[in-house]
Amino acid sequence: MTKREAIKKLTDYLNSHNIRYISAIDNGCIEITMVYNAITAPNKCIESCIWFYEDEMEARVYYSALGAEICRESEHINELLRVLNFINARVFLRCSDGTLYEPHILYTPRIYLTEDDCCDITITTIINYDFYEVAPVETADYLTAYCPELLDKLTPAVYGVLLGKMTADLSIAYITEKVIEEKILERRR
């Protein structure tokens, strides 16, 4: 699949699912930006950008500017980094029925705090166009539903730590039970 074909396939998917987006050029790359309604995220929204490079696309899903501001002002960044490390090690995408979502085999998101002054908490995935060609619907669902949903599900744990309302240990326990859906007592056996 070429870059042009990938852009067309994704924009066709977005249009057919009534997902609003804005296209732009960023440093010579075509970029698509979307905003999703969220339940628990700051400002009740999650944002994402997809940059189309020669052989792959880079997808970033992140909290709104309010979320970044809360992060920038937090005195609990070390605890947040511990939680993000746990997420990267233990959290994998699941369908709403609890089964593993198959594209986790092709795509493994990474969540991190950006190094720039923006303080964005971001999920990033690099997607090769060949993989996109093999699983186009699953890839589009991954980009537009599963990653934003995952970030929204993580909100109470992430911002609980940033606001000093949860320790890193409590946040990890929350993620284990509510996101991974593991019973903490069963895991200790």
CSV table of C-alpha atoms in Angstrom, one decimal:
chain,number,residue,atom,x,y,z
A,1,MET,CA,0.0,0.0,0.0
A,2,THR,CA,1.3,3.4,-0.9
A,3,LYS,CA,1.1,6.5,1.3
A,4,ARG,CA,-1.6,8.0,-1.1
A,5,GLU,CA,-3.6,4.8,-0.8
A,6,ALA,CA,-3.4,4.7,3.0
A,7,ILE,CA,-4.6,8.3,3.2
A,8,LYS,CA,-7.5,7.6,0.9
A,9,LYS,CA,-8.5,4.4,2.7
A,10,LEU,CA,-8.4,6.1,6.1
A,11,THR,CA,-10.3,9.2,5.0
A,12,ASP,CA,-12.9,7.0,3.4
A,13,TYR,CA,-13.2,5.1,6.7
A,14,LEU,CA,-13.5,8.4,8.6
A,15,ASN,CA,-16.2,9.8,6.3
A,16,SER,CA,-18.2,6.5,6.3
A,17,HIS,CA,-18.2,6.5,10.1
A,18,ASN,CA,-19.0,10.2,10.4
A,19,ILE,CA,-15.8,10.9,12.2
A,20,ARG,CA,-14.9,14.6,11.7
A,21,TYR,CA,-11.3,15.4,11.0
A,22,ILE,CA,-9.1,18.2,9.7
A,23,SER,CA,-6.3,17.7,7.2
A,24,ALA,CA,-3.2,19.8,7.2
A,25,ILE,CA,0.5,19.8,6.2
A,26,ASP,CA,3.0,19.5,9.1
A,27,ASN,CA,6.7,19.8,8.1
A,28,GLY,CA,5.9,18.5,4.7
A,29,CYS,CA,3.8,15.5,5.9
A,30,ILE,CA,0.1,15.2,5.5
A,31,GLU,CA,-1.5,15.2,9.0
A,32,ILE,CA,-5.1,14.3,10.0
A,33,THR,CA,-6.4,15.5,13.3
A,34,MET,CA,-9.5,14.3,15.1
A,35,VAL,CA,-11.2,15.0,18.4
A,36,TYR,CA,-13.3,12.3,20.2
A,37,ASN,CA,-15.9,12.6,22.9
A,38,ALA,CA,-14.7,11.0,26.2
A,39,ILE,CA,-16.3,10.1,29.5
A,40,THR,CA,-13.6,10.8,32.0
A,41,ALA,CA,-10.8,12.7,30.2
A,42,PRO,CA,-10.1,16.4,31.0
A,43,ASN,CA,-12.5,18.6,28.9
A,44,LYS,CA,-14.4,15.3,28.1
A,45,CYS,CA,-12.3,14.8,24.9
A,46,ILE,CA,-9.4,12.9,23.6
A,47,GLU,CA,-7.4,14.2,20.6
A,48,SER,CA,-5.4,12.4,17.9
A,49,CYS,CA,-3.1,13.2,15.0
A,50,ILE,CA,-1.9,10.9,12.3
A,51,TRP,CA,1.2,11.8,10.2
A,52,PHE,CA,1.7,10.0,6.9
A,53,TYR,CA,5.3,9.3,6.1
A,54,GLU,CA,6.7,7.5,3.1
A,55,ASP,CA,6.4,3.9,4.4
A,56,GLU,CA,4.4,4.2,7.6
A,57,MET,CA,2.0,6.4,9.6
A,58,GLU,CA,2.6,7.7,13.1
A,59,ALA,CA,-0.5,7.9,15.2
A,60,ARG,CA,-0.6,9.8,18.5
A,61,VAL,CA,-3.6,9.9,20.8
A,62,TYR,CA,-3.4,12.4,23.7
A,63,TYR,CA,-5.4,14.3,26.3
A,64,SER,CA,-6.6,17.9,25.6
A,65,ALA,CA,-4.7,21.1,26.4
A,66,LEU,CA,-6.4,21.1,29.9
A,67,GLY,CA,-4.9,17.6,30.5
A,68,ALA,CA,-1.4,18.9,29.5
A,69,GLU,CA,-1.8,21.9,31.8
A,70,ILE,CA,-2.7,19.7,34.8
A,71,CYS,CA,0.3,17.6,34.0
A,72,ARG,CA,2.6,20.6,33.7
A,73,GLU,CA,1.5,22.0,37.1
A,74,SER,CA,1.7,18.6,38.9
A,75,GLU,CA,4.2,17.9,41.6
A,76,HIS,CA,3.7,14.2,41.1
A,77,ILE,CA,5.6,13.5,37.8
A,78,ASN,CA,7.8,10.8,39.3
A,79,GLU,CA,4.7,8.8,40.4
A,80,LEU,CA,3.2,9.4,37.0
A,81,LEU,CA,6.3,7.9,35.3
A,82,ARG,CA,6.0,4.8,37.4
A,83,VAL,CA,2.4,4.4,36.4
A,84,LEU,CA,3.2,4.9,32.7
A,85,ASN,CA,6.0,2.3,33.0
A,86,PHE,CA,3.4,-0.2,34.5
A,87,ILE,CA,1.0,0.6,31.6
A,88,ASN,CA,3.6,0.0,29.0
A,89,ALA,CA,4.5,-3.3,30.6
A,90,ARG,CA,1.1,-4.7,31.4
A,91,VAL,CA,-1.8,-3.1,29.5
A,92,PHE,CA,-2.9,-4.5,26.2
A,93,LEU,CA,-6.0,-3.7,24.2
A,94,ARG,CA,-9.1,-5.7,24.8
A,95,CYS,CA,-12.5,-5.7,23.1
A,96,SER,CA,-15.5,-4.5,25.2
A,97,ASP,CA,-16.4,-8.2,25.8
A,98,GLY,CA,-13.0,-8.6,27.5
A,99,THR,CA,-11.2,-10.7,24.8
A,100,LEU,CA,-7.9,-9.6,23.4
A,101,TYR,CA,-8.3,-7.4,20.4
A,102,GLU,CA,-6.4,-9.1,17.6
A,103,PRO,CA,-4.5,-6.1,16.2
A,104,HIS,CA,-2.4,-6.0,19.4
A,105,ILE,CA,-0.4,-8.6,17.5
A,106,LEU,CA,0.4,-6.0,14.8
A,107,TYR,CA,0.3,-2.8,16.9
A,108,THR,CA,1.7,-2.2,20.3
A,109,PRO,CA,1.0,1.3,21.6
A,110,ARG,CA,3.5,3.1,23.9
A,111,ILE,CA,2.3,5.6,26.4
A,112,TYR,CA,4.6,8.3,27.6
A,113,LEU,CA,5.0,11.9,28.8
A,114,THR,CA,6.4,14.1,26.0
A,115,GLU,CA,9.8,15.6,26.4
A,116,ASP,CA,8.9,19.0,25.1
A,117,ASP,CA,7.3,21.7,27.1
A,118,CYS,CA,3.8,20.5,26.1
A,119,CYS,CA,3.6,17.9,28.9
A,120,ASP,CA,1.3,15.7,26.7
A,121,ILE,CA,0.5,12.2,27.9
A,122,THR,CA,0.5,10.4,24.6
A,123,ILE,CA,-0.2,7.0,23.2
A,124,THR,CA,1.9,6.5,20.0
A,125,THR,CA,1.9,3.8,17.4
A,126,ILE,CA,3.9,3.4,14.2
A,127,ILE,CA,1.9,1.6,11.6
A,128,ASN,CA,3.5,0.2,8.4
A,129,TYR,CA,1.3,0.6,5.3
A,130,ASP,CA,1.8,-3.2,4.6
A,131,PHE,CA,0.2,-4.1,7.9
A,132,TYR,CA,-2.6,-1.5,7.2
A,133,GLU,CA,-3.3,-3.2,3.9
A,134,VAL,CA,-3.6,-6.6,5.6
A,135,ALA,CA,-6.0,-5.4,8.3
A,136,PRO,CA,-7.6,-2.1,7.1
A,137,VAL,CA,-10.8,-2.2,9.2
A,138,GLU,CA,-9.0,-3.4,12.3
A,139,THR,CA,-6.3,-0.8,11.9
A,140,ALA,CA,-8.9,2.0,11.4
A,141,ASP,CA,-10.8,0.8,14.5
A,142,TYR,CA,-7.6,0.6,16.4
A,143,LEU,CA,-6.8,4.3,15.5
A,144,THR,CA,-10.2,5.7,16.0
A,145,ALA,CA,-11.8,3.7,18.8
A,146,TYR,CA,-9.5,1.5,20.8
A,147,CYS,CA,-6.6,3.9,21.4
A,148,PRO,CA,-8.9,6.8,22.4
A,149,GLU,CA,-11.0,4.4,24.5
A,150,LEU,CA,-7.9,3.1,26.3
A,151,LEU,CA,-6.7,6.6,27.1
A,152,ASP,CA,-10.1,7.5,28.5
A,153,LYS,CA,-10.2,4.4,30.6
A,154,LEU,CA,-6.8,5.3,32.1
A,155,THR,CA,-7.8,8.8,33.0
A,156,PRO,CA,-8.9,8.2,36.6
A,157,ALA,CA,-5.6,6.5,37.4
A,158,VAL,CA,-3.4,9.0,35.5
A,159,TYR,CA,-5.0,12.2,36.8
A,160,GLY,CA,-5.6,10.7,40.2
A,161,VAL,CA,-1.8,10.5,40.5
A,162,LEU,CA,-1.1,13.9,38.9
A,163,LEU,CA,-3.6,15.6,41.2
A,164,GLY,CA,-2.2,13.9,44.3
A,165,LYS,CA,-5.5,12.0,45.0
A,166,MET,CA,-3.9,8.6,44.4
A,167,THR,CA,-0.5,7.1,45.1
A,168,ALA,CA,1.3,5.3,42.3
A,169,ASP,CA,0.4,2.0,44.0
A,170,LEU,CA,-3.3,2.8,44.2
A,171,SER,CA,-3.2,3.9,40.5
A,172,ILE,CA,-1.6,0.6,39.5
A,173,ALA,CA,-4.2,-1.3,41.5
A,174,TYR,CA,-7.0,0.6,39.8
A,175,ILE,CA,-5.5,-0.1,36.4
A,176,THR,CA,-5.1,-3.8,37.3
A,177,GLU,CA,-8.7,-4.2,38.3
A,178,LYS,CA,-10.6,-1.7,36.0
A,179,VAL,CA,-8.5,-1.7,32.8
A,180,ILE,CA,-6.7,-5.1,32.8
A,181,GLU,CA,-9.7,-6.6,34.7
A,182,GLU,CA,-7.5,-8.8,36.8
A,183,LYS,CA,-8.5,-9.6,40.4
A,184,ILE,CA,-5.7,-8.5,42.6
A,185,LEU,CA,-6.1,-11.4,45.0
A,186,GLU,CA,-6.1,-13.9,42.2
A,187,ARG,CA,-2.8,-12.5,40.8
A,188,ARG,CA,-1.1,-12.9,44.2
A,189,ARG,CA,-1.7,-16.7,44.3
